[in-house]
Amino acid sequence: MKTDLLACDGGKPVRAAEFPLWPVFGETEERLLLEALRSGKWGGANRSKLPELEEKIAALHGAKHGITMVNGTLSLTVALKAAGVQPGDEVIMPSYTFIATATSALLFGAIPVFADVEPDTLLLDPERIERLVTPRTKAIVAVHIAGAPADMTRLKAIAVRHGLVLIEDSAQAIGAEWDGKPVGALGDIGSISFQSSKNLTAGEGGMLITNDDKLADAAWSLANVGRVRGGEWYQHERIGWNLRMTEFQAAVLLGQLTRLEEQLRHRERNAELLTQLLEEIEDIGVMRRGLLQTRHAYHLYMFRLAPELADR
Ligand SMILES: *Cc1c(COP(=O)(O)O)cnc(C)c1O
C-alpha cells in the first residue's frame, strides 16, 4: 500500500495528537484508595481489599487460589521454589522473554536452559523442548509474550510425559485465553505482574494463581516468612521471605480491574485494525495468530521488519 505513510520514508505523520496517558484511572481508584487509608489496615492480617483482589483475579483466570506478591519476578521465584526446584536444577524456558524469567531461577541457583522461540509467533517452540530435558530438569516455564498465549496443549503433554512442573509466566497476559480458557492456571502454577507497564497495574505487584492446594500453601508460606496458612501467627515452619503486597496496591488494582474487560476489547480491536494495514506492507511481517489463541491480551503489538528496513 502507501509506503509513503511510513515515517522512515519521510511521509506525512499519520498521527499528530499525543497518545492518551497510561495508566487510566479515576474516581473509582480514588474512592478505593481512601477506603484502604481510612480502614487503618494497610498491611498485616484481617484486610478486605487484598483477599477480594486475590479472589477476583483467581476467578478471572479459572484458578482456585490467588496469592499476591510484591512483584512478578519474585512471584516466579516463589513458584519455582514451591514446585520443589532446587539450586542446580534445570528449568527450560524461552530464549526470548524479559530478563526476569531467567533471573527468577538464577536468584536461588537454579539454571535456566533456553529453548528457542518460533520466528512467526515469538513463543516457546514445543519442538525444541524434549531434546533439552536431562535428569536435572525440573520445570518448564512458558511465557505468554506480548499477551499471546503459548501452546498450552502441547506444552502440557510434554510436561506430563517427562514429569516436569509447568509454570506460566503470564506477566504480560492477564485476560489472555488459550482454546477458550484463561491462561495462567492451565499448567501447575502461573505468575502475573502488576508492574507499571503491564495491562493491570498498581505501579508494582505480582500474583500467583493455581488450582493445586499444596502449591498454593507452599507459595503462601514462602511469601509470608515461612508461616503456615491457617496456623498460628508465630508458627514458622520453613524459611520464607516477606513478599506481601500492601492494601493500597490491592485497592488500585480493584479499581483497574473494573476497566480491564473494556480495555482488552479495545486492544483486540485496535490490533486487528493495525494487522490489516500492516499486512499490506511488503517489508513488514505480522505475527501468526493460531486458531487456539482465542484471546490475545495485546500487552504489546509485535511485528517484524525486513532486515533492509531495520538497518536504515
Ligand atoms: C514484567 C515481567 C516480569 C517481571 O515482573 P515484575 O513485576 O516487573 O518483577 C516477568 N516476566 C515477564 C515476561 C515480564 O514481562
Coordinates of C-alpha atoms and ligand atoms in Angstrom, one line a residue:
M1 CA 0.0 0.0 0.0
K2 CA 1.0 3.6 0.6
T3 CA 4.5 3.1 1.8
D4 CA 4.7 6.9 1.7
L5 CA 2.9 6.7 5.1
L6 CA 6.0 5.3 6.7
A7 CA 7.7 7.9 8.7
C8 CA 11.1 6.5 7.8
D9 CA 10.3 7.4 4.1
G10 CA 9.7 11.0 5.1
G11 CA 5.9 10.7 4.7
K12 CA 3.2 12.7 6.4
P13 CA 2.8 11.6 10.1
V14 CA -0.4 9.5 10.4
R15 CA -1.0 10.9 13.9
A16 CA -0.2 14.4 15.2
A17 CA -2.1 14.3 18.5
E18 CA -0.4 12.9 21.6
F19 CA -1.3 9.4 22.8
P20 CA -3.5 9.3 25.9
L21 CA -1.7 8.9 29.2
W22 CA -1.2 5.5 30.8
P23 CA -2.4 4.2 33.2
V24 CA -6.1 5.2 33.0
F25 CA -7.7 5.9 36.4
G26 CA -10.4 8.0 38.1
E27 CA -12.9 8.3 40.9
T28 CA -13.1 4.5 41.4
E29 CA -9.4 4.3 42.3
E30 CA -9.6 7.4 44.5
R31 CA -12.6 6.0 46.4
L32 CA -11.0 2.6 46.9
L33 CA -7.7 4.1 48.0
L34 CA -9.4 6.3 50.6
E35 CA -11.3 3.3 51.9
A36 CA -8.0 1.5 52.3
L37 CA -6.4 4.5 54.0
R38 CA -9.3 5.1 56.4
S39 CA -9.5 1.4 57.3
G40 CA -6.1 1.6 59.0
K41 CA -5.4 -1.9 57.8
W42 CA -2.6 -1.1 55.4
G43 CA -0.8 -4.4 55.8
G44 CA -0.9 -7.5 58.1
A45 CA -3.9 -9.8 58.6
N46 CA -7.6 -9.1 58.5
R47 CA -7.7 -7.0 55.4
S48 CA -10.5 -6.6 52.9
K49 CA -9.1 -5.4 49.6
L50 CA -6.3 -7.9 49.3
P51 CA -8.5 -11.1 49.7
E52 CA -11.1 -9.5 47.4
L53 CA -8.4 -8.9 44.7
E54 CA -7.0 -12.5 45.1
E55 CA -10.5 -14.0 44.7
K56 CA -11.4 -11.8 41.7
I57 CA -8.2 -12.4 39.8
A58 CA -8.2 -16.1 40.6
A59 CA -11.8 -16.3 39.3
L60 CA -11.0 -14.3 36.2
H61 CA -8.3 -16.9 35.4
G62 CA -10.2 -20.0 36.3
A63 CA -8.0 -20.7 39.3
K64 CA -8.9 -21.9 42.8
H65 CA -6.1 -19.9 44.5
G66 CA -4.6 -16.4 44.1
I67 CA -1.6 -15.3 46.2
T68 CA -0.5 -11.7 45.9
M69 CA 3.3 -10.8 46.0
V70 CA 5.5 -7.7 45.7
N71 CA 6.3 -8.3 42.1
G72 CA 6.2 -10.7 39.1
T73 CA 9.9 -11.5 39.4
L74 CA 9.8 -12.8 42.9
S75 CA 6.5 -14.5 42.3
L76 CA 8.2 -16.6 39.6
T77 CA 11.0 -17.4 42.1
V78 CA 8.3 -18.5 44.7
A79 CA 6.5 -20.6 42.0
L80 CA 9.8 -22.4 41.2
K81 CA 10.6 -23.0 44.9
A82 CA 7.1 -24.0 45.8
A83 CA 7.3 -26.6 43.0
G84 CA 10.4 -28.1 44.6
V85 CA 13.0 -26.7 42.2
Q86 CA 16.4 -26.8 44.0
P87 CA 19.7 -25.0 43.3
G88 CA 21.4 -26.7 40.4
D89 CA 18.2 -27.9 38.9
E90 CA 17.4 -27.0 35.3
V91 CA 14.4 -25.0 34.1
I92 CA 13.6 -24.9 30.4
M93 CA 12.3 -21.5 29.2
P94 CA 12.2 -19.5 26.0
S95 CA 15.3 -17.5 25.0
Y96 CA 13.1 -14.6 24.0
T97 CA 11.5 -13.0 27.1
F98 CA 12.0 -10.3 29.7
I99 CA 15.2 -11.0 31.8
A100 CA 13.1 -11.7 34.9
T101 CA 12.0 -15.1 33.6
A102 CA 15.7 -16.2 33.8
T103 CA 16.8 -14.3 36.9
S104 CA 13.9 -15.7 38.9
A105 CA 15.6 -19.1 38.7
L106 CA 19.2 -17.7 38.9
L107 CA 18.3 -15.8 42.1
F108 CA 18.4 -19.1 44.1
G109 CA 20.9 -21.0 42.0
A110 CA 18.5 -22.9 39.6
I111 CA 19.7 -23.0 36.0
P112 CA 17.8 -21.5 33.0
V113 CA 18.1 -23.7 29.9
F114 CA 17.0 -21.8 26.8
A115 CA 14.8 -23.2 24.1
D116 CA 14.3 -21.0 21.0
V117 CA 11.0 -19.4 20.1
E118 CA 9.0 -19.8 16.8
P119 CA 10.0 -17.0 14.5
D120 CA 6.4 -16.2 13.5
T121 CA 4.9 -16.2 17.0
L122 CA 7.9 -15.4 19.3
L123 CA 6.5 -18.2 21.6
L124 CA 8.4 -21.2 23.1
D125 CA 8.7 -23.8 20.3
P126 CA 7.4 -27.1 21.7
E127 CA 9.5 -29.0 19.0
R128 CA 12.7 -27.8 20.7
I129 CA 12.0 -28.7 24.3
E130 CA 12.3 -32.5 24.6
R131 CA 15.9 -32.7 23.4
L132 CA 16.9 -30.3 26.2
V133 CA 15.4 -32.5 29.0
T134 CA 18.1 -34.0 31.3
P135 CA 17.9 -35.8 34.6
R136 CA 18.3 -32.4 36.3
T137 CA 15.3 -30.8 34.5
K138 CA 12.5 -30.0 36.9
A139 CA 10.3 -27.4 35.2
I140 CA 9.2 -25.7 32.0
V141 CA 8.4 -22.0 32.1
A142 CA 6.1 -21.0 29.2
V143 CA 6.0 -17.2 28.6
H144 CA 2.9 -15.7 27.0
I145 CA 5.0 -13.0 25.5
A146 CA 3.2 -9.7 24.5
G147 CA 0.0 -11.3 25.8
A148 CA -0.1 -14.0 23.1
P149 CA -0.9 -17.4 24.7
A150 CA 1.7 -20.1 24.2
D151 CA 0.6 -23.6 23.0
M152 CA -0.5 -24.9 26.4
T153 CA -1.9 -28.1 24.9
R154 CA 1.4 -29.3 23.6
L155 CA 3.5 -27.9 26.5
K156 CA 1.3 -29.7 29.0
A157 CA 1.6 -33.0 27.1
I158 CA 5.4 -32.6 27.1
A159 CA 5.5 -31.7 30.9
V160 CA 3.3 -34.7 31.8
R161 CA 5.4 -37.1 29.6
H162 CA 8.6 -36.1 31.4
G163 CA 7.2 -35.5 34.9
L164 CA 8.0 -31.8 34.8
V165 CA 6.3 -28.9 36.5
L166 CA 4.7 -26.5 34.0
I167 CA 4.8 -22.8 35.1
E168 CA 3.2 -20.0 33.1
D169 CA 4.9 -16.6 33.1
S170 CA 1.7 -14.7 32.5
A171 CA 3.2 -11.3 33.4
Q172 CA 2.1 -9.8 30.1
A173 CA -1.0 -11.9 29.6
I174 CA -3.7 -11.0 32.1
G175 CA -7.0 -11.7 30.3
A176 CA -5.5 -13.9 27.5
E177 CA -7.1 -17.3 26.6
W178 CA -5.9 -20.5 25.1
D179 CA -8.5 -22.7 23.5
G180 CA -11.3 -20.7 25.2
K181 CA -9.8 -21.0 28.7
P182 CA -7.9 -18.2 30.5
V183 CA -4.1 -18.7 30.7
G184 CA -2.2 -18.8 34.0
A185 CA -3.6 -21.8 35.7
L186 CA -3.7 -24.2 32.7
G187 CA -0.3 -25.6 33.9
D188 CA 0.6 -26.2 37.5
I189 CA 1.1 -22.6 38.6
G190 CA 1.2 -19.2 36.9
S191 CA 2.6 -15.8 37.7
I192 CA 1.1 -12.3 36.9
S193 CA 2.8 -8.9 37.2
F194 CA 1.2 -5.6 38.1
Q195 CA 4.4 -3.6 37.3
S196 CA 3.8 -0.1 35.9
S197 CA 3.9 -1.1 32.2
K198 CA 1.5 -4.1 32.5
N199 CA -2.1 -4.2 31.4
L200 CA -3.3 -4.2 35.0
T201 CA -1.1 -2.2 37.3
A202 CA -0.6 -0.7 40.7
G203 CA 2.9 0.6 39.9
E204 CA 4.3 -2.7 41.3
G205 CA 2.9 -6.0 42.4
G206 CA 2.6 -9.7 41.4
M207 CA 0.4 -12.7 42.0
L208 CA 0.5 -16.5 41.7
I209 CA -2.6 -18.4 40.6
T210 CA -3.0 -22.2 40.8
N211 CA -5.6 -25.0 41.2
D212 CA -3.1 -27.0 43.3
D213 CA -3.8 -26.8 47.0
K214 CA -0.3 -27.9 48.0
L215 CA 1.5 -25.5 45.7
A216 CA -0.8 -22.7 46.9
D217 CA 0.1 -23.4 50.6
A218 CA 3.8 -23.6 49.8
A219 CA 3.8 -20.4 47.8
W220 CA 1.8 -18.5 50.5
S221 CA 4.2 -19.7 53.2
L222 CA 7.3 -18.7 51.1
A223 CA 5.9 -15.2 50.7
N224 CA 4.8 -15.0 54.4
V225 CA 8.1 -15.6 56.3
G226 CA 7.5 -19.3 56.5
R227 CA 4.2 -19.1 58.3
V228 CA 1.6 -21.9 57.8
R229 CA -1.7 -20.8 56.2
G230 CA -4.4 -21.0 58.9
G231 CA -1.7 -21.6 61.5
E232 CA -0.5 -19.5 64.5
W233 CA 1.0 -16.0 63.9
Y234 CA 4.4 -17.1 65.2
Q235 CA 4.3 -20.6 63.7
H236 CA 7.2 -20.6 61.2
E237 CA 7.9 -23.9 59.6
R238 CA 10.2 -23.1 56.7
I239 CA 12.5 -20.2 55.6
G240 CA 10.5 -17.7 53.7
W241 CA 10.6 -14.1 52.6
N242 CA 8.2 -11.3 53.3
L243 CA 6.8 -10.6 49.9
R244 CA 3.4 -9.3 50.8
M245 CA 1.5 -6.6 48.8
T246 CA 0.0 -3.6 50.6
E247 CA -3.7 -2.8 50.9
F248 CA -3.1 0.4 48.8
Q249 CA -1.9 -1.7 45.8
A250 CA -4.9 -4.0 46.2
A251 CA -7.2 -1.0 46.2
V252 CA -5.8 0.4 43.0
L253 CA -5.8 -3.0 41.3
L254 CA -9.5 -3.5 42.2
G255 CA -10.3 -0.2 40.5
Q256 CA -8.2 -1.0 37.5
L257 CA -10.0 -4.4 37.3
T258 CA -13.3 -2.6 36.6
R259 CA -11.7 -1.2 33.4
L260 CA -9.9 -4.4 32.2
E261 CA -12.6 -6.1 30.1
E262 CA -13.3 -2.9 28.1
Q263 CA -9.5 -2.2 27.7
L264 CA -8.9 -5.8 26.5
R265 CA -11.6 -5.4 23.8
H266 CA -10.2 -2.1 22.8
R267 CA -6.7 -3.6 22.4
E268 CA -8.0 -6.5 20.3
R269 CA -10.0 -4.1 18.0
N270 CA -7.0 -1.8 17.5
A271 CA -4.6 -4.7 17.0
E272 CA -6.9 -6.2 14.3
L273 CA -7.1 -2.9 12.5
L274 CA -3.3 -2.5 12.7
T275 CA -2.7 -6.0 11.4
Q276 CA -5.0 -5.4 8.4
L277 CA -3.0 -2.3 7.5
L278 CA 0.5 -3.8 8.2
E279 CA -0.3 -6.9 6.1
E280 CA -0.4 -4.7 3.0
I281 CA 3.2 -3.6 3.6
E282 CA 5.7 -5.9 1.9
D283 CA 8.6 -5.3 4.3
I284 CA 6.6 -6.0 7.5
G285 CA 5.8 -9.5 8.8
V286 CA 2.9 -9.7 11.2
M287 CA 2.7 -12.4 13.8
R288 CA 0.9 -15.7 13.1
R289 CA -2.2 -16.0 15.2
G290 CA -3.2 -19.6 15.8
L291 CA -6.9 -20.7 16.0
L292 CA -6.5 -21.8 19.6
Q293 CA -5.2 -18.4 20.6
T294 CA -8.8 -17.4 21.4
R295 CA -7.9 -14.2 23.2
H296 CA -4.7 -12.2 22.9
A297 CA -4.1 -9.7 25.7
Y298 CA -2.0 -7.5 23.4
H299 CA 0.2 -6.1 26.2
L300 CA 2.5 -5.4 23.2
Y301 CA 1.9 -5.4 19.5
M302 CA 4.8 -7.3 17.8
F303 CA 5.8 -7.4 14.2
R304 CA 8.9 -8.0 12.2
L305 CA 10.7 -5.6 9.9
A306 CA 12.6 -6.8 6.8
P307 CA 16.3 -6.5 7.7
E308 CA 16.9 -3.9 5.0
L309 CA 14.3 -1.7 6.5
A310 CA 15.5 -2.2 10.1
D311 CA 19.1 -1.1 9.0
R312 CA 18.1 2.2 7.6
Ligands
LIG1 C1 7.3 -7.8 33.7 C2 7.7 -9.2 33.5 C3 8.2 -10.0 34.6 C4 8.6 -9.4 35.9 O1 7.6 -8.7 36.6 P1 8.0 -7.6 37.6 O2 6.7 -7.4 38.3 O3 8.4 -6.4 36.8 O4 9.0 -8.1 38.5 C5 8.5 -11.3 34.3 N1 8.3 -11.8 33.1 C6 7.8 -11.1 32.1 C7 7.6 -11.8 30.7 C8 7.5 -9.8 32.2 O5 7.1 -9.1 31.2

